[in-house]
Short mmCIF file of C-alpha atoms in Angstrom, two decimals:
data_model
loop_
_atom_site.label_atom_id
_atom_site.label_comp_id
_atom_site.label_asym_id
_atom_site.label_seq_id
_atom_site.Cartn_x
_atom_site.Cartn_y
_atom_site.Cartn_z
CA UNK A 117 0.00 0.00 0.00
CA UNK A 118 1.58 3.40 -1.17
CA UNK A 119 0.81 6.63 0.50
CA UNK A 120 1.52 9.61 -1.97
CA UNK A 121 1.18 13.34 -0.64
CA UNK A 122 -0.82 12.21 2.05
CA UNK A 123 -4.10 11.82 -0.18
CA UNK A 124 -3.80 9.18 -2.94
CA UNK A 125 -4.06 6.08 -1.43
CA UNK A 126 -2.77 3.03 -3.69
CA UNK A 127 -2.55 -0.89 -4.60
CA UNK A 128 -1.11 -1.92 -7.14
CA UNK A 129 -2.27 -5.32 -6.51
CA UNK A 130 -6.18 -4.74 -5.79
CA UNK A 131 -6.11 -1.79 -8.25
CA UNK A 132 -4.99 -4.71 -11.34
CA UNK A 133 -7.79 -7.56 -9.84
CA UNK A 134 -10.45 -4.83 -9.80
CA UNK A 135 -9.41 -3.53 -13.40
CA UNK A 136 -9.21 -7.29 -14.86
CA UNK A 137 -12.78 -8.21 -13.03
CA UNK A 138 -14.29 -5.12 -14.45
CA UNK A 139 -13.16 -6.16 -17.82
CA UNK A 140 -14.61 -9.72 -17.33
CA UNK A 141 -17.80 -9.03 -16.25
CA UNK A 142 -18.31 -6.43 -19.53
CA UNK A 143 -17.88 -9.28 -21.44
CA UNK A 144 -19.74 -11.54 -19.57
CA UNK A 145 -22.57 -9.10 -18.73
CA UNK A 146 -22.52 -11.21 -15.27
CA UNK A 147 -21.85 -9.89 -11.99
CA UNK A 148 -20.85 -12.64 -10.76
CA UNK A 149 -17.95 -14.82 -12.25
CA UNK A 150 -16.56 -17.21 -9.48
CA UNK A 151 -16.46 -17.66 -6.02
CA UNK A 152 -14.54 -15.00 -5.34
CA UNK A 153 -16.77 -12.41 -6.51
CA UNK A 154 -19.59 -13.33 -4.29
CA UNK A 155 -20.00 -17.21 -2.99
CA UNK A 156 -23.57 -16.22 -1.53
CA UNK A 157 -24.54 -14.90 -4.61
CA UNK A 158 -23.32 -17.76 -6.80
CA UNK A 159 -25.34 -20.07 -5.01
CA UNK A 160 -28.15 -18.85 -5.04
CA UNK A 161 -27.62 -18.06 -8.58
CA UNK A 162 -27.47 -21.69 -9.22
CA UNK A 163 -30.49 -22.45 -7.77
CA UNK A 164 -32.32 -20.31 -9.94
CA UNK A 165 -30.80 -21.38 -12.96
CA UNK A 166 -31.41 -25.12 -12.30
CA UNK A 167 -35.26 -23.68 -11.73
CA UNK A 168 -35.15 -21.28 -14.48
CA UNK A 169 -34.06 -24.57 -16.74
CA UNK A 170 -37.21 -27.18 -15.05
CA UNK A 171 -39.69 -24.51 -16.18
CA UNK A 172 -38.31 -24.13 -19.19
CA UNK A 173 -39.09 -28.06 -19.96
CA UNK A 174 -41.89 -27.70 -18.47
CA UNK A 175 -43.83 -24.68 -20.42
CA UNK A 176 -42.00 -26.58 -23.79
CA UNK A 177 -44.22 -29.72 -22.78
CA UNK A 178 -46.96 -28.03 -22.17
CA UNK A 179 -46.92 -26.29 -25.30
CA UNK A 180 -46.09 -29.43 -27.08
CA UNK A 181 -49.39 -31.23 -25.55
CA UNK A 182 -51.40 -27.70 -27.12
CA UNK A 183 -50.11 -28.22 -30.58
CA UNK A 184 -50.87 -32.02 -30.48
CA UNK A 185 -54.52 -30.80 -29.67
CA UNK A 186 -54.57 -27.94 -31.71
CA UNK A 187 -53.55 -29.98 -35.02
CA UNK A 188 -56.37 -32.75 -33.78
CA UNK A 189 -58.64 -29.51 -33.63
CA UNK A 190 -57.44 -28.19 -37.37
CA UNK A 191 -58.46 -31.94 -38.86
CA UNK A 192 -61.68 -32.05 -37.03
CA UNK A 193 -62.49 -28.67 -38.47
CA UNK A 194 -61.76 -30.13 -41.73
CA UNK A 195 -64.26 -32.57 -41.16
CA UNK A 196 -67.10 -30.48 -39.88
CA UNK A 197 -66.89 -28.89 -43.40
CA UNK A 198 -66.99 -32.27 -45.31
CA UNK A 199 -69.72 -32.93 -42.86
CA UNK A 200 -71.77 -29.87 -44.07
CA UNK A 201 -71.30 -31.03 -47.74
CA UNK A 202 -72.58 -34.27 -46.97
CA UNK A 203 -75.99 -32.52 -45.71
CA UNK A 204 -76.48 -30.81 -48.52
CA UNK A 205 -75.87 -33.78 -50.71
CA UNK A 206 -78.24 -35.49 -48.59
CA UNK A 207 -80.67 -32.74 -49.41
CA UNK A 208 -80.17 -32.74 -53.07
CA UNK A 209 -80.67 -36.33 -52.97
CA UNK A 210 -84.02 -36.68 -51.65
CA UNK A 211 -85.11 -33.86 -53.26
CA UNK A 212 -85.23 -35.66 -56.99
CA UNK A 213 -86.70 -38.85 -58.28
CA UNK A 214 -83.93 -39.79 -61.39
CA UNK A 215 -82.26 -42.35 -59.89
CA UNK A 216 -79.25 -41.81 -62.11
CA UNK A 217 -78.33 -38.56 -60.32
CA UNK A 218 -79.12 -40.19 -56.45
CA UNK A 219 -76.80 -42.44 -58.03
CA UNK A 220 -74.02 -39.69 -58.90
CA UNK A 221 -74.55 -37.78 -55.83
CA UNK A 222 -73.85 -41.22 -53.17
CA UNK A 223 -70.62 -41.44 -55.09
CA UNK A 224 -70.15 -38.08 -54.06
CA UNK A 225 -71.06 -38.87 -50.65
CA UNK A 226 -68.99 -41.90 -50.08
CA UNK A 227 -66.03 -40.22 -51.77
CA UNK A 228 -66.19 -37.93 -49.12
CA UNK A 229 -66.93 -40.63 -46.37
CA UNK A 230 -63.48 -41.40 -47.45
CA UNK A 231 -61.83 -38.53 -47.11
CA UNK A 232 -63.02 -38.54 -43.53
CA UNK A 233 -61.82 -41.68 -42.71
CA UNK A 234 -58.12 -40.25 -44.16
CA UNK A 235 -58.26 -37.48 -42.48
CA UNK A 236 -58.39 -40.07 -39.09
CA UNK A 237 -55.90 -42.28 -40.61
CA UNK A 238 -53.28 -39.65 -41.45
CA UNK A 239 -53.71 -37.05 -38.89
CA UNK A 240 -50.72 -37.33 -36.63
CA UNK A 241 -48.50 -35.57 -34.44
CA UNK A 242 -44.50 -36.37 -34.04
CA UNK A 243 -45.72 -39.87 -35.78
CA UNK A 244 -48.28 -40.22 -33.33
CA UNK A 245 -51.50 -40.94 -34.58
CA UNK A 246 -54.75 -38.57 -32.80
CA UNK A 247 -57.49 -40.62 -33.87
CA UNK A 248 -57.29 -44.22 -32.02
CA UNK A 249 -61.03 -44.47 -31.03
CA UNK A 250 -62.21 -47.87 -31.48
CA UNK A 251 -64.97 -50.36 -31.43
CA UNK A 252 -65.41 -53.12 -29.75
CA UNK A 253 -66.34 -56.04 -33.18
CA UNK A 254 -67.46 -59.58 -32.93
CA UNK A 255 -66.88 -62.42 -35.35
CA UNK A 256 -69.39 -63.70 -37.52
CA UNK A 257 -70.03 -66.79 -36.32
CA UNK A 258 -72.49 -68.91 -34.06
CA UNK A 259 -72.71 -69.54 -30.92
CA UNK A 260 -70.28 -68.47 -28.34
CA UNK A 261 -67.74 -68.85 -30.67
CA UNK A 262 -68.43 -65.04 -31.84
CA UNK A 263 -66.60 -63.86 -28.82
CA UNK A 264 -67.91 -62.81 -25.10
CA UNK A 265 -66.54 -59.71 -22.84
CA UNK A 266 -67.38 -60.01 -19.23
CA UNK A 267 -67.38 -57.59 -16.70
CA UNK A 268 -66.31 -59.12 -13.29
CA UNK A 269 -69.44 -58.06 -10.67
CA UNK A 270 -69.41 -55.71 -7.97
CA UNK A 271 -71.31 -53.20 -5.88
CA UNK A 272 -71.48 -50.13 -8.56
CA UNK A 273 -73.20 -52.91 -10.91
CA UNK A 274 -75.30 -54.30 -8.78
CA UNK A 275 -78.54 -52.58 -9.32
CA UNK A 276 -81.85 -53.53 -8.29
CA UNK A 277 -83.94 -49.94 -8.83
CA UNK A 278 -83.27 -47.62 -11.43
CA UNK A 279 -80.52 -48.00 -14.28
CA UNK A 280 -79.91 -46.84 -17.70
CA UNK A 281 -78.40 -48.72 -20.63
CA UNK A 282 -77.29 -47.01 -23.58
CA UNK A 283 -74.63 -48.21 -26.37
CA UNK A 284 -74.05 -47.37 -30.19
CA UNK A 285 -75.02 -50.49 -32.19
CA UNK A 286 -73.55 -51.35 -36.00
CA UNK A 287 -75.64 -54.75 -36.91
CA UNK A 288 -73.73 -56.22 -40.02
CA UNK A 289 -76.21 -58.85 -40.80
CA UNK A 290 -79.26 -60.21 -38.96
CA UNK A 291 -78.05 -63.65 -36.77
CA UNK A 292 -79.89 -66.64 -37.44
CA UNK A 293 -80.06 -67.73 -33.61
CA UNK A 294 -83.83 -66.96 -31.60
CA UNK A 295 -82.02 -64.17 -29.47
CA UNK A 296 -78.09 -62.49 -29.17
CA UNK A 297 -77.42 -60.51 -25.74
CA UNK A 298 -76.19 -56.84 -26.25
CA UNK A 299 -75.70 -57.26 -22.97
CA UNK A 300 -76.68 -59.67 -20.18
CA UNK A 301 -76.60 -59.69 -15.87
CA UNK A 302 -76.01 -63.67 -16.16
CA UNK A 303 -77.73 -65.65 -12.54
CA UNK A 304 -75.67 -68.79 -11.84
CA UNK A 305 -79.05 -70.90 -12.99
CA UNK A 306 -78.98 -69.05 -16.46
CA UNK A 307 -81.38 -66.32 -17.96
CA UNK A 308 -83.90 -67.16 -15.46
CA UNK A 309 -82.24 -65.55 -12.86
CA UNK A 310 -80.54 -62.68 -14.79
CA UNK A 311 -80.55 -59.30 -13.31
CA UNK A 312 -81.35 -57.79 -16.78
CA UNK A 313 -80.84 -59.04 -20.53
CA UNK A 314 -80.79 -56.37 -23.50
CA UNK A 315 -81.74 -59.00 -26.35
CA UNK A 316 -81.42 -58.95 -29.80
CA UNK A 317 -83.57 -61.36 -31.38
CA UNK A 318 -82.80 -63.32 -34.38
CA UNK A 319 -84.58 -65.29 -37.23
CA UNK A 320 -85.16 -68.43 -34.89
CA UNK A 321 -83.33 -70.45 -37.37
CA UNK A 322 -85.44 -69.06 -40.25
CA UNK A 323 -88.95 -69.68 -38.33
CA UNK A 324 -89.15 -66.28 -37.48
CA UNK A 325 -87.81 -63.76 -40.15
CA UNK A 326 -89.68 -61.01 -39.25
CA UNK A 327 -88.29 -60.77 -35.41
CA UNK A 328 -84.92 -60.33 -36.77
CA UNK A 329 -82.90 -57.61 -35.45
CA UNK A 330 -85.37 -56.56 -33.19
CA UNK A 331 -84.33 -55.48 -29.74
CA UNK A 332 -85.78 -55.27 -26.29
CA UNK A 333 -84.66 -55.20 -22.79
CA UNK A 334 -85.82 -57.79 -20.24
CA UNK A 335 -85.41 -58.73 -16.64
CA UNK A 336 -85.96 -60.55 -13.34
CA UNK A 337 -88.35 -57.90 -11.83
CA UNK A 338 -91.14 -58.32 -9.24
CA UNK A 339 -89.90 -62.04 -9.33
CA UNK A 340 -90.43 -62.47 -12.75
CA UNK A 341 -88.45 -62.79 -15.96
CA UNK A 342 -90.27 -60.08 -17.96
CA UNK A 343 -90.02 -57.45 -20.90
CA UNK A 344 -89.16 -54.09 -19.29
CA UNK A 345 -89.00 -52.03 -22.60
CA UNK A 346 -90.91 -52.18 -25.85
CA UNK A 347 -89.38 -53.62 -28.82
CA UNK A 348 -87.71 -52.22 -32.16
CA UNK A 349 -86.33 -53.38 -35.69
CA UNK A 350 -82.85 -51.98 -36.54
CA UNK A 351 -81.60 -52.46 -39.77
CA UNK A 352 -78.05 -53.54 -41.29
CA UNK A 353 -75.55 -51.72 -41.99
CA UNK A 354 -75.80 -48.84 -39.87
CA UNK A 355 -75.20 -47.46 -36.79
CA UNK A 356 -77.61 -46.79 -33.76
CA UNK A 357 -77.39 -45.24 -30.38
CA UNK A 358 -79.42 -47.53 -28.40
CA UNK A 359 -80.64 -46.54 -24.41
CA UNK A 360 -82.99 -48.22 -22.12
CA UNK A 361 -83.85 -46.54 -19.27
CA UNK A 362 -85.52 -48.59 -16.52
CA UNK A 363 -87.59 -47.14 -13.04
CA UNK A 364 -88.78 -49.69 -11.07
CA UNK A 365 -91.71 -47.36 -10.38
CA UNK A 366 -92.86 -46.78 -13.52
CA UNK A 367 -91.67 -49.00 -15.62
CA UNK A 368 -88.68 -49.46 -18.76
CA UNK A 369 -88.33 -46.97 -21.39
CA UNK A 370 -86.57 -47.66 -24.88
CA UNK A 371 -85.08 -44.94 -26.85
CA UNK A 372 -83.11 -45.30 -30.51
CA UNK A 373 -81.39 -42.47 -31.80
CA UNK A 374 -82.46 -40.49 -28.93
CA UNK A 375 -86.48 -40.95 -29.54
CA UNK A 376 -88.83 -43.18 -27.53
CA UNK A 377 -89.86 -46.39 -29.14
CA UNK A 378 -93.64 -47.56 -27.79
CA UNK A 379 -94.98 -47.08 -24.41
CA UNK A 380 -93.32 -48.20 -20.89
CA UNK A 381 -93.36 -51.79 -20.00
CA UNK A 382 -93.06 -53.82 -16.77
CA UNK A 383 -91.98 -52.47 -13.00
CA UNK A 384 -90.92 -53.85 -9.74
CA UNK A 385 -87.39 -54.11 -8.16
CA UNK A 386 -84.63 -55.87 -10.35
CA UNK A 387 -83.05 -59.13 -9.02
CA UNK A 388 -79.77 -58.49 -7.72
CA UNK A 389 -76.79 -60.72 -7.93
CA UNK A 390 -72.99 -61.20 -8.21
CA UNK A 391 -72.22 -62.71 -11.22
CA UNK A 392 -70.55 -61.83 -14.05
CA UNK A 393 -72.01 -59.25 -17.11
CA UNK A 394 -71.18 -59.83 -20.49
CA UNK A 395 -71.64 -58.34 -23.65
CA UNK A 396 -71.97 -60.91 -26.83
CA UNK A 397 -73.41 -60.00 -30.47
CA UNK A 398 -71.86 -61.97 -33.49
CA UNK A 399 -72.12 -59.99 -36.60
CA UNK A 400 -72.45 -56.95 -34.53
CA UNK A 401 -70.28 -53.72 -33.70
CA UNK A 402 -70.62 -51.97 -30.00
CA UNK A 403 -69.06 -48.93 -28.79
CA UNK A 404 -69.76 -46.56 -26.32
CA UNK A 405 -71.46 -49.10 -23.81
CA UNK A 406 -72.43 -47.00 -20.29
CA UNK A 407 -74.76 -48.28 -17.19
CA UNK A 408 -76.10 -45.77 -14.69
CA UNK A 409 -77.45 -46.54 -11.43
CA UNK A 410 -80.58 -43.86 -12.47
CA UNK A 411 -82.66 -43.38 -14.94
CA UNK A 412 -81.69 -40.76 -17.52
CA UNK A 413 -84.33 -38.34 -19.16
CA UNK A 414 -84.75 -38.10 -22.96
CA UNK A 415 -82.13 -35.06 -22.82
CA UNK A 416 -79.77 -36.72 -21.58
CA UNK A 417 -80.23 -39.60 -23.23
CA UNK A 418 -79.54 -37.22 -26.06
CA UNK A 419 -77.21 -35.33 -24.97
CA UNK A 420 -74.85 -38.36 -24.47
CA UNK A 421 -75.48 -39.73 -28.30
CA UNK A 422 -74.54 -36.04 -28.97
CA UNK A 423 -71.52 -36.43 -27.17
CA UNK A 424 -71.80 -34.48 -24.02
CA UNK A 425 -71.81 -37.44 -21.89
CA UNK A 426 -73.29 -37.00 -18.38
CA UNK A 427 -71.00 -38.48 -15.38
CA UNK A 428 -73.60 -37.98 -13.28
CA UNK A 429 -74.62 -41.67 -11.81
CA UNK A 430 -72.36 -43.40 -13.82
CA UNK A 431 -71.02 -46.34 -12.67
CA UNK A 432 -69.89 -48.21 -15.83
CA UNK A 433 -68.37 -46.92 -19.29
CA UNK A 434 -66.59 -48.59 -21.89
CA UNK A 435 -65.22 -46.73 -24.67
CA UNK A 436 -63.36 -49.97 -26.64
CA UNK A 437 -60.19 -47.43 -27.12
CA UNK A 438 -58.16 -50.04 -26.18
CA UNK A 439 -55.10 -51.52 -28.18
CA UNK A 440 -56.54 -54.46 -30.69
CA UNK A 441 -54.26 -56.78 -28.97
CA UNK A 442 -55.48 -56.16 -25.17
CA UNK A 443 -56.83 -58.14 -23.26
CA UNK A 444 -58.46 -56.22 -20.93
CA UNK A 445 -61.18 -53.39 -21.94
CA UNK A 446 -60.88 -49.84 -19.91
CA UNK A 447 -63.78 -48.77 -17.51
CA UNK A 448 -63.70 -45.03 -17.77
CA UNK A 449 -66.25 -44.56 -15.65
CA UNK A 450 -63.63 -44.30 -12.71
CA UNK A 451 -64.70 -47.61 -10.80
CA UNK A 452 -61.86 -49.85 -12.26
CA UNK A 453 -64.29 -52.26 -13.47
CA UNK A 454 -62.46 -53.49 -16.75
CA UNK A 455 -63.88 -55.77 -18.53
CA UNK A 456 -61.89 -59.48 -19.71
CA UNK A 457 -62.34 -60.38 -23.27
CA UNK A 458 -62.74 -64.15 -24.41
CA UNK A 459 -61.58 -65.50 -27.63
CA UNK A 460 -62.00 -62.15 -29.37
CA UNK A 461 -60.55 -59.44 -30.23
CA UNK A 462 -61.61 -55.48 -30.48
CA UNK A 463 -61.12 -53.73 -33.79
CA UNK A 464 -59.96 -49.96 -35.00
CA UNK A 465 -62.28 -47.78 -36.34
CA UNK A 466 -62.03 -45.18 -38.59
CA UNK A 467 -63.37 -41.86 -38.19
CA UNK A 468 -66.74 -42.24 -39.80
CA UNK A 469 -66.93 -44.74 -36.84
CA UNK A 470 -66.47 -42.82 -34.67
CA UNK A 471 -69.17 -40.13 -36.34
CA UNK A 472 -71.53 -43.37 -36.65
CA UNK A 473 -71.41 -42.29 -40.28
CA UNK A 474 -70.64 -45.42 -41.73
CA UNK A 475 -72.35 -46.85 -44.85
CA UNK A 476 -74.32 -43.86 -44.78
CA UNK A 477 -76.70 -44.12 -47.64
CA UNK A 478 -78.71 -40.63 -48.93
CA UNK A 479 -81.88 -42.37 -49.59
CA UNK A 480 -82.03 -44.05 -45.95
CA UNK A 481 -85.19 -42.25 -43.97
CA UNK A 482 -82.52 -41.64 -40.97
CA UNK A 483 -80.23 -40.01 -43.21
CA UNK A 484 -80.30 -36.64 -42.21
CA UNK A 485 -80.45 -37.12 -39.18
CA UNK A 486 -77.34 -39.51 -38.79
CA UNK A 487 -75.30 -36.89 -40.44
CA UNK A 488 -76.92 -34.06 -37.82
CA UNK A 489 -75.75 -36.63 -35.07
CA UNK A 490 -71.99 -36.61 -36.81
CA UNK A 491 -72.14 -32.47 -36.94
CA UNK A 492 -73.19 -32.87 -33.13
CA UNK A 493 -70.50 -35.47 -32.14
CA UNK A 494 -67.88 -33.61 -34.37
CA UNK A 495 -68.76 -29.98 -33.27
CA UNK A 496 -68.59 -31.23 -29.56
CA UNK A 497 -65.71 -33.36 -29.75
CA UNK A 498 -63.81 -29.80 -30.76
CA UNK A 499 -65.21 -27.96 -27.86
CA UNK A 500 -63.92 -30.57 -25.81
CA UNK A 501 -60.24 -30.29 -27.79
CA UNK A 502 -61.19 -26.53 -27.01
CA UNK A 503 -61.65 -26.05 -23.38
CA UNK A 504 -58.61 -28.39 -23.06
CA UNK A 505 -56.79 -25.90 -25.06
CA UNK A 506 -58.06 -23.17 -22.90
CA UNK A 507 -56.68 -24.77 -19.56
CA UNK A 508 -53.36 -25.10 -21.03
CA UNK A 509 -53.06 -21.74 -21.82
CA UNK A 510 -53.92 -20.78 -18.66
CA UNK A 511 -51.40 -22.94 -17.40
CA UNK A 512 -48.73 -21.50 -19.37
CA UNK A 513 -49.40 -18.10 -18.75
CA UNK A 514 -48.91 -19.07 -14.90
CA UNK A 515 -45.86 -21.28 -15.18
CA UNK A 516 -44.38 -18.18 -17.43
CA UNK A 517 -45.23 -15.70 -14.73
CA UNK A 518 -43.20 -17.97 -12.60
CA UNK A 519 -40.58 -18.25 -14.94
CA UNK A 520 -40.53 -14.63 -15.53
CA UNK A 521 -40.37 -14.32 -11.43
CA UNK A 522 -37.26 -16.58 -11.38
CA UNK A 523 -35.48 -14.88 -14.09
CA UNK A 524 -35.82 -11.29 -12.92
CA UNK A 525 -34.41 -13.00 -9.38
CA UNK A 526 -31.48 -13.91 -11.66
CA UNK A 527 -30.94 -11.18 -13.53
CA UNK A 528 -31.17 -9.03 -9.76
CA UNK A 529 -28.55 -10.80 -8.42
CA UNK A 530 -25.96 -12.13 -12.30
CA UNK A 531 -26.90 -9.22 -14.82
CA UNK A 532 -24.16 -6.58 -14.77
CA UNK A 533 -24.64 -2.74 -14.63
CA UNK A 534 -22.37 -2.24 -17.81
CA UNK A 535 -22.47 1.58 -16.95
CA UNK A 536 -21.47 1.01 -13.26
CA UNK A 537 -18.69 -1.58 -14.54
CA UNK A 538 -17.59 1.12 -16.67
CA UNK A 539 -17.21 3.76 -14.30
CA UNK A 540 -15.02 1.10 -12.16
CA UNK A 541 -13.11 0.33 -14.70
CA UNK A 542 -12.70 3.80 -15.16
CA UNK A 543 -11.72 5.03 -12.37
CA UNK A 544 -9.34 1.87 -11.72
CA UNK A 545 -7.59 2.66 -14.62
CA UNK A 546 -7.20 6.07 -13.92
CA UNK A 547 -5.75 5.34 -10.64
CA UNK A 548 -2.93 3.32 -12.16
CA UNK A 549 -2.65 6.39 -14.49
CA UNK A 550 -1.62 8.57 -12.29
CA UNK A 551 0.43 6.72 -10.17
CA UNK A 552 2.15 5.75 -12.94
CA UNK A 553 2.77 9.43 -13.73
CA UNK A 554 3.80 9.98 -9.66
CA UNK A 555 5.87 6.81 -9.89
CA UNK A 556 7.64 7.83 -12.73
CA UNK A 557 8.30 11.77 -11.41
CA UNK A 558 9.50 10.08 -7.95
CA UNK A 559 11.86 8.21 -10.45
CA UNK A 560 13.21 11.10 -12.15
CA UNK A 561 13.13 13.00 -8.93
CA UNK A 562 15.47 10.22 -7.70
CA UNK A 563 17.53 9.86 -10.17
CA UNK A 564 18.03 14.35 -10.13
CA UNK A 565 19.29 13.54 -6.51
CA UNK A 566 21.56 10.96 -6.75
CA UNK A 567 23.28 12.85 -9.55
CA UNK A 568 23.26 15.63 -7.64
CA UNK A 569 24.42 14.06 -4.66
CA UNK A 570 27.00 12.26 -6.13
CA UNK A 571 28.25 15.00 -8.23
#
């Protein structure tokens, strides 16, 4: 430490370490450099960079799940347009007699029909395909050779007052057996003692043609094995939302396509037990199967064909998403009760599907109003994708107010004040200025005296 004229205080040592970190942090725009600078600081500094960096992965994930939605979103947009010129086909259609131009316009339609069903196929995000919905397809064959699910019992399914049934239905061809269960509450003693039994009736090996694909819900209520809904042809080659609702007061209830079918049938408390359910339909397609422990009104009966599926007394739902090659089926309904399948397996569908547009014909009666369903399903599908989309951009807007938080914590304690650095580096620099000037005078003073001296 030098003490000049009693009022310039110097090190040459500190003076060269301040200079050099001055110079460092300009070109590092940081504060902080090393230990040395400021150990507290550094640590800290750390810790909000290893923070800074989990939120970082975090918000990209985020917005990775938003694009995979959005671009699900953009095809399903697509479709609701194809959907709309499928209407209005529809419209021209049964609006003329020639044949020959019905003709040209169904070509139209199932042109289109396939272009839907690409759209599903080749909409994908980072190779991952956004359409997997499935249905659940049995074998055409007889017998129980066609394939059974079962749904192991248990309390939610064991219902004994009010319940609703409801499924969407694709009947390839009429079976040839008296009766096929949609789905069946099995007693250990057979049918007799079943809870309830949605049939679907066949030709009675040919003695019966005109019963084919008729269905009808029975069960073991008031001690007998009765009908509990009226009864109802469905055609081939279409799909159906089918729903049964059942009050033990009143009476069973069935509705296809959202409309009632006949009058009430039957009351009195169901038969209870603890054996197995199981669905079983050869030549058939299910999806969508759901059991609630009330009984649904018409609207929401609709509502849920529509798409906007109530939770409210659900205790069994099984959407057949599953992989082909499971062997267990989901239960979405949140009660874990999955169903087992025997010697079957489920099948991908395509979009249409999934739109329960499939082998839609212009001149059917139920045209239009299959392809309404598919603009319901479709438009509420997206403002599912939508309100999905919504939350995650809340969520990123609060994870990037955190981020933000963290980085101007950062930037408080690392960023440099180039202007203050400057004015260090400054005035260090001017120190060893002058005393290099006062060194070197004290030189030449020294160097006068000693020639003086020894003159």
């Amino acid at each position: 430490m030098l003490y000049i004229n009693n009022y310039f205080t110097f090190n040459p040592s500190l003076n060269q370490r301040l200079i050099e970190q001055a110079n460092k942090r300009l070109a590092t725009q940081l504060k902080i450099n090393s230990a040395s600078d400021n150990a507290a600081g550094l640590s800290v500094s750390n810790r909000l960079t290893s923070k800074i960096n989990e939120l970082n992965v975090k918000i990209a994930g985020i917005n990775k799940s938003f694009s995979k939605l959005n671009t699900k979103n953009n095809a399903l947009t697509t479709t609701g347009g194809i959907l709309q010129q499928i209407k209005s086909l529809i419209n021209q259609s049964k609006s003329t007699t020639d044949t020959t131009v019905q003709t040209t316009i169904q070509t139209q339609i199932n042109n289109l029909l396939k272009n839907i069903n690409d759209i599903g196929k080749n909409t994908t995000y980072e190779g991952e395909k956004l359409f997997t919905e499935g249905t659940l397809t049995f074998a055409k064959s007889s017998g129980s050779t066609g394939g059974v699910v079962g749904i192991p019992p248990s309390s939610e399914l064991s219902i004994s007052k009010n319940l609703t049934i409801e499924m969407d239905y694709f009947l390839q061809e009429n079976t040839s057996e008296f009766a096929m269960h949609l789905f069946n509450s099995w007693g250990d003693n057979g049918t007799s003692t079943a809870n309830f039994v949605l049939y679907l009736f066949g030709t009675d090996n040919g003695n019966n043609p005109s019963k084919a694909g008729t269905v009808q819900l029975y069960g073991n209520a008031g001690g007998t094995f009765q009908k509990t809904s009226d009864s109802t042809k469905l055609n081939t080659g279409q799909w159906y939302h089918i729903a049964v609702e059942y009050d033990y007061q009143k009476g069973g209830q069935l509705y296809i396509n959202g409309e009632a079918v006949g009058s009430r049938v039957g009351s009195g408390l169901l038969q209870t037990n603890n054996d197995e359910l199981y669905l079983y339909s050869p030549q058939a397609s299910m999806d969508n199967v759901r059991i609630y422990d009330r009984s649904l009104s018409q609207n929401e009966i609709v509502d849920n064909m529509d798409g906007l599926v109530t939770k409210n007394g659900l205790v069994g739902e099984w959407l057949f998403d599953d992989p082909a090659t499971a062997t267990t089926l989901k239960d979405t309904s949140g009660n874990n009760n999955n169903a087992i399948k025997y010697s079957m397996t489920g099948s991908a569908s395509q979009l249409t599907d999934f739109l329960k547009i499939t082998g839609l014909n212009a001149q059917d009666p139920n045209a239009l109003k299959s392809i309404e369903r598919a603009i319901a399903l479709n438009t509420n599908e997206q403002s599912g994708l939508q309100s999905e989309m919504d939350d995650i951009n809340k969520e990123v807007s609060y994870w990037t107010k955190n981020l933000e938080n963290y980085k101007n914590g950062y930037s408080r304690i690392m960023t440099d004040d180039t202007s203050e650095t400057s004015s260090i580096l400054a005035k260090e620099q001017l120190k060893q200025q002058r005393y290099s000037e006062i060194f070197e005078r004290q030189q030449t003073q020294r160097s006068n005296l000693y020639a003086i001296l020894m003159g």
